[in-house]
Short mmCIF file of C-alpha atoms in Angstrom, two decimals:
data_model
loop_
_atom_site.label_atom_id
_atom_site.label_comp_id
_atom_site.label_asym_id
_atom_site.label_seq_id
_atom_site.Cartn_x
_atom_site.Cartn_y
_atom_site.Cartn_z
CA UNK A 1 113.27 115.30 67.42
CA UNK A 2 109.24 115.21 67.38
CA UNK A 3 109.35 114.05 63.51
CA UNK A 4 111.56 111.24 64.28
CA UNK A 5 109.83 110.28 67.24
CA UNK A 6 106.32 110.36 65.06
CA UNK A 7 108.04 108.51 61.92
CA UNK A 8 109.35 105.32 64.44
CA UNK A 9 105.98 105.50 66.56
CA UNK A 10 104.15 105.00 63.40
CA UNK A 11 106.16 102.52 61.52
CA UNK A 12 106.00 100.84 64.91
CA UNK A 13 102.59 101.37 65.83
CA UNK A 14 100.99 102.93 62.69
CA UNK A 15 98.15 101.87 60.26
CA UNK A 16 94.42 101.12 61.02
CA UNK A 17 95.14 99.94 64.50
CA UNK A 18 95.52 103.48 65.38
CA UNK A 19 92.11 104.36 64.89
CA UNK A 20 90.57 102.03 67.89
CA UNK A 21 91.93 104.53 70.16
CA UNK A 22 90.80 107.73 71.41
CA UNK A 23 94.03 110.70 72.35
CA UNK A 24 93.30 109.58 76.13
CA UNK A 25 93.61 105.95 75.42
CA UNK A 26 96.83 106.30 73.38
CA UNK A 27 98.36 108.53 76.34
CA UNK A 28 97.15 106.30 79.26
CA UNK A 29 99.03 102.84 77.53
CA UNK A 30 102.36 105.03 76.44
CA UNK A 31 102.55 107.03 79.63
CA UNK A 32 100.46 105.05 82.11
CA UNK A 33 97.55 106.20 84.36
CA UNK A 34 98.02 109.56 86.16
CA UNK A 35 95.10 109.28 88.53
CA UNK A 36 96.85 108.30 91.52
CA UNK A 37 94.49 107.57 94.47
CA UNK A 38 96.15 106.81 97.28
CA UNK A 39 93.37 106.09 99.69
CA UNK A 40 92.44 103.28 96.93
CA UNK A 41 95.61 101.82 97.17
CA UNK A 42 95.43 101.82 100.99
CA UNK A 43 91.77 100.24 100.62
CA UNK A 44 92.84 97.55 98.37
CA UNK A 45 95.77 96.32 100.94
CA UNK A 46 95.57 92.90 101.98
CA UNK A 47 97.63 91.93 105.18
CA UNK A 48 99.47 88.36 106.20
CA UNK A 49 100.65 86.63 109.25
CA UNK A 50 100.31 88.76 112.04
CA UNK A 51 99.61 92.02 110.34
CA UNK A 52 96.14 93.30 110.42
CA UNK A 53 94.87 97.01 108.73
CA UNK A 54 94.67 98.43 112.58
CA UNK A 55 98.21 97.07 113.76
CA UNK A 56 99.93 99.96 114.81
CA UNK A 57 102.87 99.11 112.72
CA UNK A 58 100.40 99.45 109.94
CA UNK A 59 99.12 102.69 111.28
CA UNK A 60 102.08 104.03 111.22
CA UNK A 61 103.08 102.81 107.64
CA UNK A 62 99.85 104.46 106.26
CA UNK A 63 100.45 107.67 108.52
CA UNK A 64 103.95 108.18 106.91
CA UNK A 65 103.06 107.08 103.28
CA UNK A 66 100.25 109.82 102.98
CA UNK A 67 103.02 112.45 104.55
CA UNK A 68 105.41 111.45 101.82
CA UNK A 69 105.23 113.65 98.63
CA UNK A 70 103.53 112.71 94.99
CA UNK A 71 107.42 112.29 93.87
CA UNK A 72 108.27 110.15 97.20
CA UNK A 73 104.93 107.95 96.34
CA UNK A 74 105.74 107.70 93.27
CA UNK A 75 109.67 106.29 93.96
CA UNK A 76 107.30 103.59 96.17
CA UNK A 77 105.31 102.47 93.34
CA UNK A 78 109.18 101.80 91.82
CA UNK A 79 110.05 100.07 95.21
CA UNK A 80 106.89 97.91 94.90
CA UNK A 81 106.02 97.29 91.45
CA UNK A 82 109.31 97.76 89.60
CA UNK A 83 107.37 100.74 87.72
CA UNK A 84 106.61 104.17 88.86
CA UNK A 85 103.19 103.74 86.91
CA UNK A 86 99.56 102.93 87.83
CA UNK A 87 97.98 100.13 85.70
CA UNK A 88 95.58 101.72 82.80
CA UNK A 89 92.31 100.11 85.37
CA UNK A 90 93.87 102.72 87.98
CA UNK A 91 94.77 101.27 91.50
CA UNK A 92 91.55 99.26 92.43
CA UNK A 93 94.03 96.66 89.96
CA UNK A 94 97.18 97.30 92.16
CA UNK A 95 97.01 94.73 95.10
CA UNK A 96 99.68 95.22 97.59
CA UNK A 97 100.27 92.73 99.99
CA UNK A 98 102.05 93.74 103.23
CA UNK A 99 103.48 91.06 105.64
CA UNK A 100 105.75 91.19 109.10
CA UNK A 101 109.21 90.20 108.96
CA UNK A 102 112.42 89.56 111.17
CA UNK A 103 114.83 92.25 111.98
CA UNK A 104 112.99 94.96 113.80
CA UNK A 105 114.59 98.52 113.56
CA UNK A 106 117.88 97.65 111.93
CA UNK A 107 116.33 96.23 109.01
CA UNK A 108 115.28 98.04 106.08
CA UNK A 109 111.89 96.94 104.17
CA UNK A 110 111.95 94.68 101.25
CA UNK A 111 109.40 94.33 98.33
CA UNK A 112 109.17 91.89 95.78
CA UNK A 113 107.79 93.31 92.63
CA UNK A 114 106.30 90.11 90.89
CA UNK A 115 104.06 89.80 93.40
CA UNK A 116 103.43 93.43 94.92
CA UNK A 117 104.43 91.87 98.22
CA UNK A 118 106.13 94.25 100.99
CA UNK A 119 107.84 92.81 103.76
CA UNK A 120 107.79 95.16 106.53
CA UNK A 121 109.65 95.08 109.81
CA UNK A 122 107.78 95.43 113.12
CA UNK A 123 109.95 98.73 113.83
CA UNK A 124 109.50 100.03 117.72
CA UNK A 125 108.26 103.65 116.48
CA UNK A 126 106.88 105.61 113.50
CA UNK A 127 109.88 107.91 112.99
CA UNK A 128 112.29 104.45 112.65
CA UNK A 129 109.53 102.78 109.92
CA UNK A 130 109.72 106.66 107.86
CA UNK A 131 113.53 106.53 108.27
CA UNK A 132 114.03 103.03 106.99
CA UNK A 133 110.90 103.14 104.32
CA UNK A 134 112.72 106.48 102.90
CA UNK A 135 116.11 104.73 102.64
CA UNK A 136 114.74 101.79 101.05
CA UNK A 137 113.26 103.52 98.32
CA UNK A 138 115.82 105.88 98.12
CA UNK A 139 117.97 103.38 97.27
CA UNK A 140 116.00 101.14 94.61
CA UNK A 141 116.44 100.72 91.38
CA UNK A 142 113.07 99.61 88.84
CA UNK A 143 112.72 98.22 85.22
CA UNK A 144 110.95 100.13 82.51
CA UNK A 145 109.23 99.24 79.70
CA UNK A 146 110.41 101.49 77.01
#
């Protein structure tokens, strides 16, 4: 399995253009970046309409997203971006937008991945917004690259 895998990478990607790369380099664009940091992600937020980092529906997102486990985060990058993977910059280059929407507790959030944008419900407690953020990506499907 390895040699065929190494024959098609290199007729694909083979020759001098190889040698521009370092190991790392070559592992971070085939596999993606694995330094997740989550606080970075949280810093680099930007909030619309009446959202605002301190609403408590906010709070509460934040409180329940650092609960959630690497695998759980991960299934929210999928949610959000369409890809479980961090750009090669890291997150600093992963702007999430998160904005209010209709609905209230019997409505499940939405993202749209082309733009990183997260509609989230004003739900009337924390344990509805972990129930319904859970289900929703629980239930999503992404596009890969390879």
């Amino acid at each position: 399995l390895y040699n065929a895998f190494h024959e098609g990478f290199h007729k694909v990607c083979g020759g001098k253009v190889l040698q521009l790369f370092e190991p790392n380099e070559l592992q971070a664009m085939v596999i993606g970046n694995t330094n997740y940091d989550w606080k970075e992600l949280e810093k680099n937020t930007q909030y619309k309409g009446e959202y605002w980092a301190d609403h408590p529906t906010i709070k509460w997102f934040w409180e329940v997203f650092h609960e959630l486990s690497l695998e759980k985060k991960k299934q929210f990058l999928l949610f959000l971006t369409g890809s479980d993977r961090i750009p090669i910059l890291g997150m600093k280059s992963l702007s999430l937008i998160i904005q209010p929407t209709g609905g209230g507790d019997d409505y499940l959030p939405v993202s749209h991945t082309c733009f990183n944008l997260l509609d989230l419900p004003k739900y009337t407690n924390k344990e509805i917004l972990r129930s319904k953020l859970i289900q929703a990506i629980d239930h999503c499907e992404g596009f890969n690259l390879v």
